[in-house]
Amino acid sequence: MLIIGVIGKIGVFFASIPEPIIGGMYLVMFGIIAAVGISNLQFVDLTSSRNVFIIGLSMYIGLVVPIWSEKIITDPVAVKAMQTGNEEFDSLVAVILTSGMIMGAVIACFLDNTIPGTDEERGMTSYKLATKAVSDKKLLKEIYYEPLIEWAAVRAPILRKLPFVNN
C-alpha cells in the first residue's frame, strides 16, 4: 500500500474509489475474518457451560469495553482520573482499552487457562485426532516450524508440554 501511494496515478485511482464501495469491501473482509475466527471453534465442545461462558464473556468484553473507554477518553474529568503521569503509558492503555480484539482475546486466553476444563471440553483431543489424520508428518513440521520456539524447547524440554510446540 505504501508503494501504491507513492506512485501518483495508482494512488489517485485508489483514492477515487467511492466510499460505499470501500464500505462493501470492508463488510466482506470483516465478515470473512469473523467466519474464520468462529470456524476455529469447530473442535471446542460448545455444549459445555464453561466454553459458552468464556466465549460469551470475551465477546461481551470485546464489544463493551471499547465503547466505555471511548466515553471515558472524551470526558475531560474522567480522563484526568485515569492519567498516570506518563503520557506513553496512558496512550498504551488507551489503545489497548479501545481495541475490541485485544480485550476479547486477552479475556478469552485468561479465562481458558484459569477455568478448569478437560481436554475434550477445550477441543484438544479432537484437534489432535484431526492432525493425526494428516499423513505427511514431515510436511506438517515444515509448515509449523518456528525456529525461536524450537530453540527454546531444546533448552527447556518442559516447553514441549505446550500445545503449540512440536513434539
PDB file of C-alpha atoms in Angstrom:
ATOM      1  CA  MET A   1       0.000   0.000   0.000  1.00  0.00           C
ATOM      2  CA  LEU A   2       2.897   2.362   0.674  1.00  0.00           C
ATOM      3  CA  ILE A   3       4.321   1.786  -2.802  1.00  0.00           C
ATOM      4  CA  ILE A   4       0.900   2.292  -4.367  1.00  0.00           C
ATOM      5  CA  GLY A   5       0.587   5.598  -2.522  1.00  0.00           C
ATOM      6  CA  VAL A   6       3.947   6.784  -3.833  1.00  0.00           C
ATOM      7  CA  ILE A   7       3.035   6.151  -7.481  1.00  0.00           C
ATOM      8  CA  GLY A   8       0.770   9.081  -8.312  1.00  0.00           C
ATOM      9  CA  LYS A   9      -1.557   7.596 -10.928  1.00  0.00           C
ATOM     10  CA  ILE A  10      -2.233   4.426  -8.962  1.00  0.00           C
ATOM     11  CA  GLY A  11      -2.749   6.404  -5.742  1.00  0.00           C
ATOM     12  CA  VAL A  12      -5.283   8.642  -7.495  1.00  0.00           C
ATOM     13  CA  PHE A  13      -7.123   5.572  -8.794  1.00  0.00           C
ATOM     14  CA  PHE A  14      -7.463   4.081  -5.304  1.00  0.00           C
ATOM     15  CA  ALA A  15      -8.409   7.459  -3.815  1.00  0.00           C
ATOM     16  CA  SER A  16     -11.199   7.790  -6.379  1.00  0.00           C
ATOM     17  CA  ILE A  17     -12.978   4.604  -5.264  1.00  0.00           C
ATOM     18  CA  PRO A  18     -16.335   5.688  -3.779  1.00  0.00           C
ATOM     19  CA  GLU A  19     -16.869   5.249  -0.038  1.00  0.00           C
ATOM     20  CA  PRO A  20     -19.847   2.850  -0.456  1.00  0.00           C
ATOM     21  CA  ILE A  21     -17.587   0.512  -2.449  1.00  0.00           C
ATOM     22  CA  ILE A  22     -14.924   0.681   0.272  1.00  0.00           C
ATOM     23  CA  GLY A  23     -17.661   0.036   2.864  1.00  0.00           C
ATOM     24  CA  GLY A  24     -18.817  -3.034   0.935  1.00  0.00           C
ATOM     25  CA  MET A  25     -15.252  -4.310   0.717  1.00  0.00           C
ATOM     26  CA  TYR A  26     -14.846  -3.823   4.486  1.00  0.00           C
ATOM     27  CA  LEU A  27     -18.140  -5.622   5.091  1.00  0.00           C
ATOM     28  CA  VAL A  28     -16.980  -8.665   3.119  1.00  0.00           C
ATOM     29  CA  MET A  29     -13.468  -8.598   4.583  1.00  0.00           C
ATOM     30  CA  PHE A  30     -14.580  -8.393   8.208  1.00  0.00           C
ATOM     31  CA  GLY A  31     -17.306 -10.966   7.564  1.00  0.00           C
ATOM     32  CA  ILE A  32     -14.669 -13.408   6.331  1.00  0.00           C
ATOM     33  CA  ILE A  33     -12.430 -12.615   9.308  1.00  0.00           C
ATOM     34  CA  ALA A  34     -15.320 -13.271  11.709  1.00  0.00           C
ATOM     35  CA  ALA A  35     -16.216 -16.523   9.932  1.00  0.00           C
ATOM     36  CA  VAL A  36     -12.630 -17.788  10.104  1.00  0.00           C
ATOM     37  CA  GLY A  37     -12.491 -16.878  13.795  1.00  0.00           C
ATOM     38  CA  ILE A  38     -15.707 -18.749  14.501  1.00  0.00           C
ATOM     39  CA  SER A  39     -14.546 -21.742  12.446  1.00  0.00           C
ATOM     40  CA  ASN A  40     -11.593 -22.046  14.826  1.00  0.00           C
ATOM     41  CA  LEU A  41     -14.136 -23.128  17.433  1.00  0.00           C
ATOM     42  CA  GLN A  42     -15.044 -26.266  15.457  1.00  0.00           C
ATOM     43  CA  PHE A  43     -13.086 -28.541  17.770  1.00  0.00           C
ATOM     44  CA  VAL A  44     -14.401 -26.975  21.003  1.00  0.00           C
ATOM     45  CA  ASP A  45     -17.317 -28.520  22.913  1.00  0.00           C
ATOM     46  CA  LEU A  46     -19.933 -25.777  22.596  1.00  0.00           C
ATOM     47  CA  THR A  47     -22.382 -27.668  24.821  1.00  0.00           C
ATOM     48  CA  SER A  48     -20.088 -27.055  27.801  1.00  0.00           C
ATOM     49  CA  SER A  49     -21.207 -24.183  30.009  1.00  0.00           C
ATOM     50  CA  ARG A  50     -17.523 -23.396  30.664  1.00  0.00           C
ATOM     51  CA  ASN A  51     -16.846 -22.769  26.976  1.00  0.00           C
ATOM     52  CA  VAL A  52     -20.090 -20.879  26.396  1.00  0.00           C
ATOM     53  CA  PHE A  53     -19.235 -18.628  29.356  1.00  0.00           C
ATOM     54  CA  ILE A  54     -15.711 -17.964  28.075  1.00  0.00           C
ATOM     55  CA  ILE A  55     -16.854 -17.219  24.518  1.00  0.00           C
ATOM     56  CA  GLY A  56     -19.779 -15.068  25.640  1.00  0.00           C
ATOM     57  CA  LEU A  57     -17.845 -13.047  28.198  1.00  0.00           C
ATOM     58  CA  SER A  58     -14.903 -12.439  25.894  1.00  0.00           C
ATOM     59  CA  MET A  59     -17.224 -11.276  23.093  1.00  0.00           C
ATOM     60  CA  TYR A  60     -19.128  -9.050  25.520  1.00  0.00           C
ATOM     61  CA  ILE A  61     -15.943  -7.501  26.921  1.00  0.00           C
ATOM     62  CA  GLY A  62     -14.597  -7.061  23.384  1.00  0.00           C
ATOM     63  CA  LEU A  63     -17.726  -5.133  22.407  1.00  0.00           C
ATOM     64  CA  VAL A  64     -18.467  -3.127  25.572  1.00  0.00           C
ATOM     65  CA  VAL A  65     -15.068  -2.047  26.941  1.00  0.00           C
ATOM     66  CA  PRO A  66     -14.053  -0.110  23.779  1.00  0.00           C
ATOM     67  CA  ILE A  67     -17.356   1.797  23.856  1.00  0.00           C
ATOM     68  CA  TRP A  68     -16.914   2.548  27.566  1.00  0.00           C
ATOM     69  CA  SER A  69     -13.292   3.606  27.143  1.00  0.00           C
ATOM     70  CA  GLU A  70     -14.163   5.932  24.241  1.00  0.00           C
ATOM     71  CA  LYS A  71     -16.649   7.700  26.531  1.00  0.00           C
ATOM     72  CA  ILE A  72     -14.020   7.952  29.286  1.00  0.00           C
ATOM     73  CA  ILE A  73     -11.351   9.276  26.901  1.00  0.00           C
ATOM     74  CA  THR A  74     -13.654  12.011  25.576  1.00  0.00           C
ATOM     75  CA  ASP A  75     -14.742  13.119  29.074  1.00  0.00           C
ATOM     76  CA  PRO A  76     -12.131  15.609  30.384  1.00  0.00           C
ATOM     77  CA  VAL A  77     -12.953  14.967  34.053  1.00  0.00           C
ATOM     78  CA  ALA A  78     -12.761  11.176  33.768  1.00  0.00           C
ATOM     79  CA  VAL A  79      -9.580  11.309  31.700  1.00  0.00           C
ATOM     80  CA  LYS A  80      -7.777  13.175  34.496  1.00  0.00           C
ATOM     81  CA  ALA A  81      -8.678  10.404  36.943  1.00  0.00           C
ATOM     82  CA  MET A  82      -7.101   7.812  34.628  1.00  0.00           C
ATOM     83  CA  GLN A  83      -3.858   9.698  33.944  1.00  0.00           C
ATOM     84  CA  THR A  84      -0.745   8.168  35.470  1.00  0.00           C
ATOM     85  CA  GLY A  85       1.675  10.989  34.678  1.00  0.00           C
ATOM     86  CA  ASN A  86       3.390   9.023  31.936  1.00  0.00           C
ATOM     87  CA  GLU A  87       1.944  10.010  28.541  1.00  0.00           C
ATOM     88  CA  GLU A  88       3.283   6.955  26.714  1.00  0.00           C
ATOM     89  CA  PHE A  89       1.761   4.564  29.233  1.00  0.00           C
ATOM     90  CA  ASP A  90      -1.549   6.451  29.158  1.00  0.00           C
ATOM     91  CA  SER A  91      -1.575   6.191  25.350  1.00  0.00           C
ATOM     92  CA  LEU A  92      -0.782   2.474  25.512  1.00  0.00           C
ATOM     93  CA  VAL A  93      -3.624   1.836  27.957  1.00  0.00           C
ATOM     94  CA  ALA A  94      -5.987   3.881  25.773  1.00  0.00           C
ATOM     95  CA  VAL A  95      -5.064   1.863  22.679  1.00  0.00           C
ATOM     96  CA  ILE A  96      -5.500  -1.447  24.484  1.00  0.00           C
ATOM     97  CA  LEU A  97      -8.830  -0.451  26.021  1.00  0.00           C
ATOM     98  CA  THR A  98     -10.228   0.846  22.716  1.00  0.00           C
ATOM     99  CA  SER A  99      -9.279  -2.293  20.773  1.00  0.00           C
ATOM    100  CA  GLY A 100     -12.067  -4.843  20.990  1.00  0.00           C
ATOM    101  CA  MET A 101      -9.961  -7.640  19.542  1.00  0.00           C
ATOM    102  CA  ILE A 102      -7.223  -7.183  22.115  1.00  0.00           C
ATOM    103  CA  MET A 103      -9.670  -7.020  25.011  1.00  0.00           C
ATOM    104  CA  GLY A 104     -11.640 -10.074  23.844  1.00  0.00           C
ATOM    105  CA  ALA A 105      -8.517 -12.112  23.122  1.00  0.00           C
ATOM    106  CA  VAL A 106      -6.875 -11.296  26.457  1.00  0.00           C
ATOM    107  CA  ILE A 107     -10.030 -12.176  28.419  1.00  0.00           C
ATOM    108  CA  ALA A 108     -10.564 -15.385  26.417  1.00  0.00           C
ATOM    109  CA  CYS A 109      -6.954 -16.533  26.880  1.00  0.00           C
ATOM    110  CA  PHE A 110      -7.008 -15.687  30.573  1.00  0.00           C
ATOM    111  CA  LEU A 111     -10.306 -17.472  31.250  1.00  0.00           C
ATOM    112  CA  ASP A 112      -9.437 -20.500  29.104  1.00  0.00           C
ATOM    113  CA  ASN A 113      -6.230 -21.014  31.048  1.00  0.00           C
ATOM    114  CA  THR A 114      -7.653 -20.345  34.524  1.00  0.00           C
ATOM    115  CA  ILE A 115     -11.079 -22.018  34.480  1.00  0.00           C
ATOM    116  CA  PRO A 116     -10.588 -25.777  34.828  1.00  0.00           C
ATOM    117  CA  GLY A 117     -11.687 -27.873  31.875  1.00  0.00           C
ATOM    118  CA  THR A 118     -10.991 -31.260  30.357  1.00  0.00           C
ATOM    119  CA  ASP A 119      -9.068 -31.744  27.136  1.00  0.00           C
ATOM    120  CA  GLU A 120     -12.331 -32.802  25.469  1.00  0.00           C
ATOM    121  CA  GLU A 121     -14.022 -29.558  26.517  1.00  0.00           C
ATOM    122  CA  ARG A 122     -11.150 -27.468  25.268  1.00  0.00           C
ATOM    123  CA  GLY A 123     -11.103 -29.310  21.935  1.00  0.00           C
ATOM    124  CA  MET A 124      -7.563 -30.602  22.356  1.00  0.00           C
ATOM    125  CA  THR A 125      -8.398 -34.285  21.799  1.00  0.00           C
ATOM    126  CA  SER A 126     -10.405 -33.740  18.610  1.00  0.00           C
ATOM    127  CA  TYR A 127      -7.749 -31.328  17.336  1.00  0.00           C
ATOM    128  CA  LYS A 128      -5.046 -33.926  17.940  1.00  0.00           C
ATOM    129  CA  LEU A 129      -7.130 -36.551  16.139  1.00  0.00           C
ATOM    130  CA  ALA A 130      -7.605 -34.203  13.194  1.00  0.00           C
ATOM    131  CA  THR A 131      -3.880 -33.520  12.937  1.00  0.00           C
ATOM    132  CA  LYS A 132      -3.115 -37.267  13.165  1.00  0.00           C
ATOM    133  CA  ALA A 133      -5.289 -37.748  10.092  1.00  0.00           C
ATOM    134  CA  VAL A 134      -2.732 -35.806   8.046  1.00  0.00           C
ATOM    135  CA  SER A 135      -0.369 -38.419   6.628  1.00  0.00           C
ATOM    136  CA  ASP A 136       2.685 -36.307   5.828  1.00  0.00           C
ATOM    137  CA  LYS A 137       4.206 -35.503   9.228  1.00  0.00           C
ATOM    138  CA  LYS A 138       7.390 -34.091   7.671  1.00  0.00           C
ATOM    139  CA  LEU A 139       5.346 -31.546   5.720  1.00  0.00           C
ATOM    140  CA  LEU A 140       3.444 -30.567   8.866  1.00  0.00           C
ATOM    141  CA  LYS A 141       6.714 -29.964  10.727  1.00  0.00           C
ATOM    142  CA  GLU A 142       7.997 -27.814   7.868  1.00  0.00           C
ATOM    143  CA  ILE A 143       4.809 -25.743   7.754  1.00  0.00           C
ATOM    144  CA  TYR A 144       4.524 -25.195  11.502  1.00  0.00           C
ATOM    145  CA  TYR A 145       8.241 -24.951  12.269  1.00  0.00           C
ATOM    146  CA  GLU A 146       9.042 -21.963  14.492  1.00  0.00           C
ATOM    147  CA  PRO A 147      12.808 -21.570  14.955  1.00  0.00           C
ATOM    148  CA  LEU A 148      12.651 -19.480  18.129  1.00  0.00           C
ATOM    149  CA  ILE A 149      10.157 -21.808  19.810  1.00  0.00           C
ATOM    150  CA  GLU A 150      12.171 -24.883  18.768  1.00  0.00           C
ATOM    151  CA  TRP A 151      15.373 -23.275  20.088  1.00  0.00           C
ATOM    152  CA  ALA A 152      13.697 -22.588  23.432  1.00  0.00           C
ATOM    153  CA  ALA A 153      12.136 -26.078  23.576  1.00  0.00           C
ATOM    154  CA  VAL A 154      15.551 -27.724  23.117  1.00  0.00           C
ATOM    155  CA  ARG A 155      16.927 -25.774  26.074  1.00  0.00           C
ATOM    156  CA  ALA A 156      13.821 -26.165  28.244  1.00  0.00           C
ATOM    157  CA  PRO A 157      12.110 -29.501  27.432  1.00  0.00           C
ATOM    158  CA  ILE A 158       9.156 -28.610  29.675  1.00  0.00           C
ATOM    159  CA  LEU A 159       8.020 -26.295  26.860  1.00  0.00           C
ATOM    160  CA  ARG A 160       7.167 -29.413  24.796  1.00  0.00           C
ATOM    161  CA  LYS A 161       4.075 -29.755  27.002  1.00  0.00           C
ATOM    162  CA  LEU A 162       2.600 -26.583  25.458  1.00  0.00           C
ATOM    163  CA  PRO A 163       0.058 -27.388  22.723  1.00  0.00           C
ATOM    164  CA  PHE A 164       1.648 -25.114  20.091  1.00  0.00           C
ATOM    165  CA  VAL A 165       5.165 -26.620  20.369  1.00  0.00           C
ATOM    166  CA  ASN A 166       6.014 -29.501  18.037  1.00  0.00           C
ATOM    167  CA  ASN A 167       6.802 -32.785  19.769  1.00  0.00           C
TER     168      ASN A 167
END
